[in-house]
CSV table of C-alpha atoms and ligand atoms in Angstrom, one decimal:
chain,number,residue,atom,x,y,z
A,10,UNK,CA,12.6,10.1,22.4
A,11,UNK,CA,13.2,11.5,19.0
A,12,UNK,CA,10.3,13.8,17.9
A,13,UNK,CA,8.0,12.6,15.2
A,14,UNK,CA,9.7,13.4,11.9
A,15,UNK,CA,7.3,11.6,9.5
A,16,UNK,CA,3.6,11.8,10.3
A,17,UNK,CA,1.1,10.0,8.1
A,18,UNK,CA,-2.7,10.5,8.4
A,19,UNK,CA,-5.6,8.6,7.0
A,20,UNK,CA,-8.1,11.4,6.8
A,21,UNK,CA,-11.4,9.5,7.3
A,22,UNK,CA,-14.9,10.4,8.2
A,23,UNK,CA,-15.7,13.4,6.0
A,24,UNK,CA,-18.9,11.8,4.7
A,25,UNK,CA,-20.2,10.8,8.2
A,26,UNK,CA,-19.4,14.3,9.5
A,27,UNK,CA,-21.4,15.9,6.8
A,28,UNK,CA,-24.3,13.6,7.2
A,29,UNK,CA,-24.4,14.3,10.9
A,30,UNK,CA,-25.0,18.0,10.1
A,31,UNK,CA,-27.5,17.3,7.4
A,32,UNK,CA,-25.1,18.2,4.7
A,33,UNK,CA,-24.1,16.4,1.5
A,34,UNK,CA,-20.9,14.3,1.6
A,35,UNK,CA,-19.3,16.9,-0.7
A,36,UNK,CA,-19.5,19.4,2.1
A,37,UNK,CA,-17.5,17.1,4.3
A,38,UNK,CA,-14.8,16.8,1.6
A,39,UNK,CA,-14.7,20.6,1.3
A,40,UNK,CA,-14.3,21.0,5.1
A,41,UNK,CA,-11.7,18.3,5.0
A,42,UNK,CA,-9.7,20.0,2.3
A,43,UNK,CA,-9.6,23.2,4.3
A,44,UNK,CA,-8.5,21.2,7.3
A,45,UNK,CA,-5.5,19.9,5.4
A,46,UNK,CA,-4.1,23.5,5.4
A,47,UNK,CA,-4.8,23.9,9.1
A,48,UNK,CA,-3.2,20.7,10.1
A,49,UNK,CA,-0.2,21.1,7.8
A,50,UNK,CA,0.6,24.4,9.4
A,51,UNK,CA,0.1,23.0,12.9
A,52,UNK,CA,2.2,19.9,12.2
A,53,UNK,CA,5.0,22.1,10.8
A,54,UNK,CA,4.9,24.2,13.9
A,55,UNK,CA,5.1,21.0,16.0
A,56,UNK,CA,8.3,19.9,14.3
A,57,UNK,CA,7.0,17.4,11.8
A,58,UNK,CA,9.2,17.4,8.6
A,59,UNK,CA,7.1,15.1,6.4
A,60,UNK,CA,3.3,15.0,6.5
A,61,UNK,CA,1.8,12.3,4.3
A,62,UNK,CA,-1.9,12.4,3.8
A,63,UNK,CA,-4.4,10.0,2.2
A,64,UNK,CA,-6.6,12.0,-0.1
A,65,UNK,CA,-7.9,9.4,-2.6
A,66,UNK,CA,-7.2,5.6,-2.6
A,67,UNK,CA,-7.0,3.2,-5.5
A,68,UNK,CA,-10.2,1.8,-4.0
A,69,UNK,CA,-12.1,5.1,-3.9
A,70,UNK,CA,-12.9,4.8,-7.6
A,71,UNK,CA,-15.8,2.5,-6.4
A,72,UNK,CA,-17.7,5.6,-5.1
A,73,UNK,CA,-20.5,7.3,-7.1
A,74,UNK,CA,-19.5,9.2,-10.3
A,75,UNK,CA,-20.6,12.4,-8.6
A,76,UNK,CA,-18.5,11.9,-5.5
A,77,UNK,CA,-15.4,10.9,-7.5
A,78,UNK,CA,-15.8,13.9,-9.8
A,79,UNK,CA,-16.1,16.2,-6.8
A,80,UNK,CA,-12.9,14.7,-5.2
A,81,UNK,CA,-11.0,15.2,-8.4
A,82,UNK,CA,-11.9,18.8,-8.5
A,83,UNK,CA,-10.8,19.5,-4.9
A,84,UNK,CA,-7.0,19.9,-5.7
A,85,UNK,CA,-7.8,22.9,-8.0
A,86,UNK,CA,-9.8,24.5,-5.2
A,87,UNK,CA,-7.2,23.7,-2.6
A,88,UNK,CA,-4.1,24.9,-4.4
A,89,UNK,CA,-5.8,28.0,-5.8
A,90,UNK,CA,-6.7,29.0,-2.2
A,91,UNK,CA,-3.6,27.9,-0.3
A,92,UNK,CA,-0.6,27.5,-2.6
A,93,UNK,CA,0.8,31.0,-2.2
A,94,UNK,CA,0.7,30.6,1.6
A,95,UNK,CA,2.4,27.2,1.3
A,96,UNK,CA,5.2,28.7,-0.8
A,97,UNK,CA,5.6,31.5,1.6
A,98,UNK,CA,6.0,29.0,4.4
A,99,UNK,CA,8.6,27.0,2.3
A,100,UNK,CA,6.4,23.9,2.0
A,101,UNK,CA,7.2,21.3,-0.6
A,102,UNK,CA,4.4,19.4,-2.3
A,103,UNK,CA,4.9,15.8,-3.3
A,104,UNK,CA,2.3,13.6,-4.8
A,105,UNK,CA,2.3,9.8,-4.3
A,106,UNK,CA,0.0,7.8,-6.6
A,107,UNK,CA,-0.6,7.2,-10.3
A,108,UNK,CA,-1.2,10.6,-11.8
A,109,UNK,CA,-1.6,9.3,-15.3
A,110,UNK,CA,-5.0,7.8,-14.4
A,111,UNK,CA,-6.4,11.1,-13.0
A,112,UNK,CA,-8.4,13.5,-15.1
A,113,UNK,CA,-6.0,15.6,-17.1
A,114,UNK,CA,-7.0,18.9,-15.4
A,115,UNK,CA,-6.4,17.3,-11.9
A,116,UNK,CA,-3.0,15.9,-12.9
A,117,UNK,CA,-2.0,19.3,-14.3
A,118,UNK,CA,-2.9,21.2,-11.0
A,119,UNK,CA,-1.0,18.6,-9.0
A,120,UNK,CA,2.0,18.8,-11.3
A,121,UNK,CA,2.1,22.6,-11.1
A,122,UNK,CA,2.2,22.4,-7.2
A,123,UNK,CA,5.1,19.9,-7.4
A,124,UNK,CA,7.0,22.1,-9.9
A,125,UNK,CA,6.4,25.4,-8.0
A,126,UNK,CA,7.6,24.0,-4.7
A,127,UNK,CA,10.3,21.6,-5.7
A,128,UNK,CA,13.3,23.6,-4.4
A,129,UNK,CA,11.6,24.3,-1.1
A,130,UNK,CA,13.2,22.7,2.0
A,131,UNK,CA,10.4,23.2,4.6
A,132,UNK,CA,7.6,20.8,5.5
A,133,UNK,CA,7.2,18.1,2.8
A,134,UNK,CA,3.4,17.9,2.3
A,135,UNK,CA,2.9,14.5,0.6
A,136,UNK,CA,-0.5,14.0,-0.9
A,137,UNK,CA,-1.5,10.5,-1.8
A,138,UNK,CA,-3.8,10.7,-4.7
A,139,UNK,CA,-4.9,7.6,-6.6
A,140,UNK,CA,-2.6,5.8,-4.2
A,141,UNK,CA,-2.7,2.2,-3.0
A,142,UNK,CA,0.1,0.4,-1.3
A,143,UNK,CA,-0.3,-2.9,-3.2
A,144,UNK,CA,-0.2,-1.0,-6.5
A,145,UNK,CA,3.0,0.9,-5.3
A,146,UNK,CA,4.8,-2.3,-4.4
A,147,UNK,CA,3.7,-4.0,-7.6
A,148,UNK,CA,4.9,-1.1,-9.8
A,149,UNK,CA,8.2,-1.2,-7.9
A,150,UNK,CA,8.6,-4.9,-8.5
A,151,UNK,CA,7.8,-4.5,-12.2
A,152,UNK,CA,10.3,-1.7,-12.6
A,153,UNK,CA,13.0,-3.7,-10.7
A,154,UNK,CA,12.3,-6.7,-13.0
A,155,UNK,CA,12.7,-4.5,-16.1
A,156,UNK,CA,16.0,-3.1,-14.7
A,157,UNK,CA,17.3,-6.6,-14.1
A,158,UNK,CA,16.3,-7.6,-17.6
A,159,UNK,CA,18.1,-4.6,-19.1
A,160,UNK,CA,21.2,-5.1,-17.0
A,161,UNK,CA,20.7,-1.9,-14.9
A,162,UNK,CA,20.1,-3.7,-11.7
A,163,UNK,CA,21.6,-6.8,-10.1
A,164,UNK,CA,19.7,-9.8,-8.8
A,165,UNK,CA,20.9,-9.1,-5.2
A,166,UNK,CA,18.1,-6.9,-4.2
A,167,UNK,CA,18.4,-5.4,-0.7
A,168,UNK,CA,15.8,-3.4,1.3
A,169,UNK,CA,17.5,-0.1,0.7
A,170,UNK,CA,17.6,-0.6,-3.1
A,171,UNK,CA,14.0,-1.8,-3.1
A,172,UNK,CA,13.0,1.4,-1.3
A,173,UNK,CA,14.4,3.4,-4.2
A,174,UNK,CA,11.7,1.9,-6.4
A,175,UNK,CA,8.8,3.0,-4.2
A,176,UNK,CA,6.9,6.3,-4.6
A,177,UNK,CA,8.3,7.5,-1.3
A,178,UNK,CA,11.9,6.9,-2.3
A,179,UNK,CA,13.3,10.2,-1.0
A,180,UNK,CA,11.7,10.2,2.4
A,181,UNK,CA,12.2,8.4,5.7
A,182,UNK,CA,9.9,5.7,7.1
A,183,UNK,CA,6.7,6.7,8.8
A,184,UNK,CA,7.1,7.3,12.5
A,185,UNK,CA,3.5,7.8,13.4
A,186,UNK,CA,0.2,6.9,11.6
A,187,UNK,CA,-3.0,8.6,12.7
A,188,UNK,CA,-6.4,7.5,11.4
A,189,UNK,CA,-9.5,9.7,12.2
A,190,UNK,CA,-13.2,8.8,12.7
A,191,UNK,CA,-12.8,5.6,14.8
A,192,UNK,CA,-12.0,3.1,12.1
A,193,UNK,CA,-9.2,0.8,13.0
A,194,UNK,CA,-7.7,-0.4,9.7
A,195,UNK,CA,-5.0,0.5,7.3
A,196,UNK,CA,-7.0,0.5,4.0
A,197,UNK,CA,-4.0,-0.2,1.7
A,198,UNK,CA,-1.9,2.7,3.0
A,199,UNK,CA,1.9,2.8,3.1
A,200,UNK,CA,2.2,-0.9,4.0
A,201,UNK,CA,6.0,-1.0,3.5
A,202,UNK,CA,6.6,2.4,5.1
A,203,UNK,CA,4.7,1.8,8.3
A,204,UNK,CA,6.5,-1.4,9.2
A,205,UNK,CA,7.6,0.1,12.5
A,206,UNK,CA,5.3,3.1,12.8
A,207,UNK,CA,3.4,3.8,16.0
A,208,UNK,CA,-0.4,3.7,15.4
A,209,UNK,CA,-3.0,6.1,16.7
A,210,UNK,CA,-6.8,5.8,16.1
A,211,UNK,CA,-8.9,8.8,17.1
A,212,UNK,CA,-12.7,9.1,17.3
A,213,UNK,CA,-12.8,12.6,15.8
A,214,UNK,CA,-13.7,12.7,12.1
A,215,UNK,CA,-11.2,14.5,9.8
A,216,UNK,CA,-13.1,17.8,9.7
A,217,UNK,CA,-13.1,17.8,13.5
A,218,UNK,CA,-9.4,17.0,13.8
A,219,UNK,CA,-8.1,20.2,15.2
A,220,UNK,CA,-4.5,21.3,16.0
A,221,UNK,CA,-5.3,20.6,19.7
A,222,UNK,CA,-6.2,17.0,18.8
A,223,UNK,CA,-3.0,16.7,16.8
A,224,UNK,CA,-1.0,18.1,19.8
A,225,UNK,CA,-2.6,15.5,22.0
A,226,UNK,CA,-1.7,12.7,19.5
A,227,UNK,CA,1.9,13.9,19.2
A,228,UNK,CA,2.2,14.0,23.0
A,229,UNK,CA,1.0,10.4,23.1
A,230,UNK,CA,3.7,9.6,20.5
A,231,UNK,CA,6.4,11.1,22.7
A,232,UNK,CA,5.4,8.8,25.5
A,233,UNK,CA,5.6,5.6,23.3
A,234,UNK,CA,8.5,3.3,23.7
A,235,UNK,CA,9.8,2.4,20.3
A,236,UNK,CA,11.9,-0.6,20.6
A,237,UNK,CA,12.3,-1.8,16.9
A,238,UNK,CA,12.7,-5.3,18.1
A,239,UNK,CA,15.3,-4.5,20.7
A,240,UNK,CA,15.1,-4.0,24.4
A,241,UNK,CA,14.7,-0.7,26.2
A,242,UNK,CA,17.7,0.4,28.2
A,243,UNK,CA,16.5,1.1,31.7
B,317,IPE,C1,-12.4,10.4,3.8
B,317,IPE,O1,-13.7,10.5,4.2
B,317,IPE,C2,-12.1,11.0,2.5
B,317,IPE,C3,-12.0,10.1,1.4
B,317,IPE,C4,-11.9,8.8,1.6
B,317,IPE,C5,-11.8,10.6,0.1
B,317,IPE,P1,-14.8,9.5,3.7
B,317,IPE,O2,-15.4,10.0,2.4
B,317,IPE,O3,-14.3,8.1,3.7
B,317,IPE,O4,-15.9,9.6,4.9
B,317,IPE,P2,-16.7,8.4,5.5
B,317,IPE,O5,-15.7,7.4,6.0
B,317,IPE,O6,-17.6,7.9,4.5
B,317,IPE,O7,-17.5,9.1,6.6
B,318,IPE,C1,-9.3,5.5,3.2
B,318,IPE,O1,-10.5,5.8,3.6
B,318,IPE,C2,-8.8,6.3,2.0
B,318,IPE,C3,-8.7,7.8,2.3
B,318,IPE,C4,-8.8,8.3,3.4
B,318,IPE,C5,-8.4,8.5,1.1
B,318,IPE,P1,-11.8,5.0,3.1
B,318,IPE,O2,-13.0,5.6,3.8
B,318,IPE,O3,-11.8,4.9,1.7
B,318,IPE,O4,-11.5,3.6,3.7
B,318,IPE,P2,-12.4,2.3,4.0
B,318,IPE,O5,-13.1,1.9,2.7
B,318,IPE,O6,-13.4,2.7,5.0
B,318,IPE,O7,-11.5,1.3,4.5
B,319,MG,MG1,-14.2,6.6,5.0
């Protein structure tokens, strides 16, 4: 079985984790941000080439003003603390999501991380920020329609060409999707890209998701039988 090349994670349960310890939700998000660094390093060591994490969805704007504002400040904390180490390790940062709608300072921090790491060839750490799969597919369709209207694209659209319009255009499909904290739903995440992904739902919340849990999940992946609609050769 081919090892997992592209791992996607829905980092869920920060708020409940914090509440269980008598802490504000923001403390859960802070612990969650630190855990991104731990898990990115562990995933890299376990052979993952692309790690795509859900940091803020297009639906998360519904949260309180204070919580949204805290989440928007986390990238500055995160990259200030860890970017040097990521660069030393050869990580490349990509952002999926509409950066134009983020606060200017947040977008600037993210853009700097993209620019500083764009020639790196190690782990691609893809952070989904103001990301929603419906929005991604809709934007792709709009751009394709514009390209047809201007004569840049032909009406014979195939899957490969359509993928070039998605935010994930340069990276392979998701092999494995993990969601933490016991919820069993996709929450508008990478709908096109997970078409044939293996799914894994763990009870641990994101701040509790340790490298050992990741290892256990990847071992489970290695025992899955991915058939892609075919038949396993005995
Ligand atoms: C995941 O944790 C982080 C984000 C969605 C930003 P939550 O904040 O969803 O935590 P719970 O699910 O409320 O516990
Ligand atoms: C999904 O988690 C989004 C992120 C992890 C960023 P949510 O906590 O927002 O998802 P729902 O609302 O429970 O589906
Ligand atoms: Mg949640």
